[in-house]
Amino acid sequence: MAKRVPVIAGNWKMNTDVESGLKLVKDILDLSKDFSGVDKIVCPPFISITSVAQALSGSSIQVGAQNVSANPDGAFTGEVSTSMLRGFISYAIVGHSERRAMNGETSAMVAEKAIAAANAGINPIVCVGEDLEVRKAGNAERYVAKQLEESLAGYTDWDSLIVAYEPVWAIGTGEAATSEQAQQMTHACREVIRKLAPEAADSVRVLYGGSVNSGNVVELMDQPDIDGALVGGASLKADEFSKLIAAASAS
Ligand code: 13P
């Protein structure tokens, strides 16, 4: 089996304006240019995607969107389609827990977005994760397995898929999952892929997200089923994000 290339992806969420986003990627580029063997991804807000993509053109850092529409065009106020993004981005986060919670995205909608992205040649990063209530009830593994299966309904482009396990209780709290918890859950995600597409299970990258920083990234990435990190807060600081890239490069 070929080694899975590690991934460090920064989800900037609704942070940075065009100017500060450009400064951030220039600093990341400077600090991380010597680290290879890792897929480096930044996901700026839509308003910054074209200028960030231009600034990173020909570099080792790739650009992703934080969301895409499942629809090709039409009366969808405020939405952005894959054809508008194609050429600027290589990845798109779909089904982030913040969009599931605040924008009413269901797993069925997430599956449509993942398929639309893959059809446009954009690699979807499909996010799943349980909240604290589900974890406390002891249902985390079952819940996430079902959520992932539903978020991949009809999905067939296994080469382009990345999965991100992001427990809601660990996002932005400073309290990451333990490496044991993260391993157990990323393994469960991989087993879902094994069920849907046995031949793809050992090549699809599965990331962990939720309060990842330079202090916990090595232990998390040492786990056999964790192939990298989807990073929020720490992706907004060039030095910290570059440390994550360095750690993944050495993993
Ligand atoms: P934090 O790294 O800020 O916890 O955010 C994680 C996340 O939601 C990335 O998508």
XYZ file of C-alpha atoms and ligand atoms in Angstrom:
261
model
C 0.000 0.000 0.000
C 1.336 3.431 -0.933
C 1.850 5.772 1.993
C -0.911 8.320 2.365
C 0.437 11.849 1.867
C -0.296 13.872 5.017
C -2.523 16.941 4.802
C -2.506 20.173 6.778
C -5.551 22.249 5.859
C -6.372 25.642 7.341
C -10.000 26.668 7.617
C -9.913 30.418 8.118
C -13.697 30.527 8.704
C -15.023 34.122 8.668
C -11.662 35.679 9.487
C -9.263 37.910 7.523
C -10.010 40.492 4.861
C -8.357 40.432 1.443
C -5.312 42.361 2.596
C -4.645 40.422 5.807
C -5.364 37.123 4.040
C -2.709 37.916 1.448
C -0.227 38.806 4.173
C -1.023 35.555 5.981
C -0.372 33.341 2.947
C 2.815 35.191 2.095
C 4.083 34.598 5.634
C 3.029 30.923 5.552
C 4.768 30.520 2.217
C 7.982 32.016 3.606
C 7.964 29.897 6.743
C 6.911 26.591 5.196
C 8.655 26.532 1.826
C 11.298 24.028 2.957
C 8.805 21.407 4.089
C 7.779 18.848 1.501
C 5.866 15.585 1.406
C 2.742 17.209 2.800
C -0.328 18.654 1.102
C -0.634 22.234 2.374
C -4.056 23.799 1.960
C -5.569 27.143 2.959
C -9.314 27.794 2.836
C -9.940 31.559 2.899
C -13.343 33.245 2.792
C -14.825 33.454 -0.735
C -13.979 37.160 -1.078
C -10.247 36.358 -0.842
C -10.106 33.197 -2.937
C -9.117 34.756 -6.257
C -6.369 36.969 -4.839
C -5.014 34.232 -2.550
C -5.043 31.735 -5.433
C -3.144 34.230 -7.580
C -0.584 34.860 -4.823
C -0.060 31.112 -4.368
C 0.011 30.232 -8.055
C 2.938 27.909 -8.761
C 3.668 27.493 -5.038
C 3.380 24.371 -2.893
C 0.287 25.690 -1.102
C -3.119 24.874 -2.544
C -6.396 26.692 -2.054
C -9.741 25.380 -0.868
C -13.204 26.831 -0.369
C -15.102 26.561 2.907
C -18.312 25.575 1.150
C -19.769 25.096 -2.333
C -23.252 25.008 -3.762
C -24.558 21.693 -5.039
C -26.383 23.597 -7.793
C -24.767 24.569 -11.100
C -26.318 28.060 -11.388
C -29.556 29.932 -10.963
C -31.629 31.634 -8.294
C -29.553 30.775 -5.221
C -28.840 34.115 -3.588
C -25.510 34.237 -1.798
C -24.305 30.844 -3.046
C -21.172 30.073 -5.066
C -21.028 27.248 -7.607
C -18.240 24.820 -8.400
C -17.886 26.196 -11.940
C -17.219 29.687 -10.515
C -14.550 28.265 -8.234
C -12.944 25.865 -10.662
C -9.459 27.017 -11.575
C -8.982 28.863 -8.294
C -9.357 26.011 -5.830
C -8.395 22.357 -5.579
C -10.397 21.497 -2.458
C -13.723 22.358 -0.866
C -14.766 21.769 2.716
C -18.316 20.429 2.784
C -20.513 19.695 5.771
C -18.538 21.595 8.384
C -20.368 21.313 11.706
C -20.840 25.089 11.813
C -22.744 24.949 8.526
C -24.709 21.909 9.670
C -25.664 23.719 12.899
C -26.146 27.288 11.649
C -27.180 26.819 8.025
C -29.290 23.728 8.378
C -27.131 21.535 6.158
C -28.179 17.918 6.305
C -25.994 14.946 5.434
C -28.047 14.491 2.243
C -27.192 18.070 1.215
C -23.550 17.479 2.126
C -23.483 14.411 -0.131
C -24.844 16.481 -3.040
C -22.170 19.105 -2.469
C -19.407 16.488 -2.286
C -20.596 14.969 -5.577
C -20.864 18.396 -7.252
C -17.334 19.251 -6.132
C -15.844 15.960 -7.321
C -17.665 16.283 -10.667
C -15.980 19.667 -11.108
C -12.541 18.244 -10.328
C -12.513 19.760 -6.838
C -11.509 17.435 -3.983
C -14.171 17.495 -1.281
C -13.164 17.519 2.390
C -16.245 15.938 3.954
C -16.617 16.862 7.633
C -18.338 14.813 10.306
C -18.380 14.909 14.093
C -20.530 14.395 17.134
C -21.530 16.938 19.765
C -20.919 16.532 23.475
C -24.360 15.143 24.201
C -23.867 12.296 21.729
C -20.407 11.559 23.120
C -21.619 11.580 26.725
C -24.361 9.136 25.785
C -21.687 6.782 24.440
C -22.979 6.993 20.874
C -20.140 8.871 19.184
C -18.885 6.082 16.962
C -22.303 4.968 15.772
C -23.438 8.563 15.199
C -20.388 9.566 13.168
C -20.411 6.357 11.111
C -24.036 7.008 10.141
C -23.368 10.681 9.467
C -20.449 9.824 7.197
C -22.339 7.127 5.351
C -25.203 9.560 4.716
C -22.788 12.342 3.738
C -21.323 10.039 1.073
C -24.618 8.774 -0.341
C -24.126 8.307 -4.084
C -20.491 9.383 -3.907
C -18.107 7.381 -6.094
C -14.979 9.468 -6.753
C -12.870 7.884 -4.030
C -9.502 9.131 -5.312
C -10.486 12.735 -4.693
C -12.077 12.302 -1.258
C -10.747 13.575 2.063
C -12.702 12.962 5.267
C -12.328 15.176 8.347
C -13.453 13.984 11.762
C -14.113 17.081 13.842
C -15.854 16.547 17.172
C -18.038 19.614 17.794
C -16.975 19.760 21.448
C -13.315 20.132 20.450
C -13.766 22.918 17.888
C -12.496 26.266 19.110
C -12.489 25.116 22.724
C -8.769 24.569 23.213
C -9.633 21.031 24.254
C -8.665 18.635 21.513
C -9.784 15.026 21.518
C -7.188 12.731 23.024
C -5.120 10.865 20.482
C -6.910 7.657 21.538
C -10.350 9.200 20.939
C -9.251 10.705 17.634
C -7.726 7.401 16.506
C -10.834 5.433 17.425
C -13.086 7.825 15.505
C -10.884 8.241 12.421
C -10.623 4.463 12.312
C -14.414 4.258 12.431
C -14.540 6.699 9.499
C -12.125 4.521 7.545
C -14.267 1.472 8.240
C -17.255 3.293 6.723
C -15.208 3.851 3.563
C -14.195 0.185 3.655
C -17.849 -0.771 3.655
C -18.742 1.613 0.799
C -15.610 1.099 -1.312
C -13.260 -1.582 0.065
C -10.569 -0.815 -2.490
C -10.393 2.848 -1.403
C -10.339 2.433 2.371
C -6.582 2.404 2.776
C -5.912 5.305 0.425
C -8.544 7.904 1.440
C -7.025 10.485 3.771
C -8.833 10.940 7.097
C -8.034 14.104 9.065
C -8.665 15.108 12.638
C -9.869 18.631 13.470
C -10.626 20.418 16.730
C -8.119 22.552 18.677
C -5.105 21.208 16.805
C -1.928 23.133 17.631
C 1.823 22.652 17.526
C 1.707 21.039 20.968
C -0.630 18.178 20.082
C -0.187 17.666 16.331
C 2.679 15.156 16.542
C 0.865 12.790 18.880
C -2.332 13.040 16.839
C -0.540 12.403 13.567
C 1.307 9.439 15.063
C -1.994 7.575 15.143
C -2.317 5.030 12.341
C -5.619 6.320 10.943
C -4.941 10.066 11.237
C -3.475 11.476 8.041
C -3.418 15.128 8.965
C -5.363 17.990 10.443
C -8.110 20.434 9.567
C -7.164 23.505 11.551
C -9.160 26.561 12.569
C -7.613 29.002 15.054
C -4.025 27.876 14.589
C -4.287 28.344 10.812
C -4.609 32.108 11.275
C -1.097 32.411 12.705
C 1.602 31.871 10.096
C 4.233 30.616 12.539
C 1.885 28.162 14.246
C 0.422 26.873 10.961
C 3.928 26.414 9.562
C 4.879 24.365 12.624
C 1.965 22.044 11.830
C 3.203 21.740 8.245
C 6.715 20.991 9.527
C 5.371 18.300 11.864
C 3.361 16.680 9.065
C 6.368 16.811 6.763
C 8.413 14.944 9.359
C 5.674 12.368 10.055
P -10.178 24.962 15.742
O -8.855 24.449 15.237
O -10.191 26.450 15.941
O -10.663 24.196 16.914
O -11.236 24.715 14.557
C -11.323 23.465 13.970
C -12.204 23.542 12.787
O -13.397 23.732 12.903
C -11.576 23.416 11.463
O -12.533 23.235 10.465
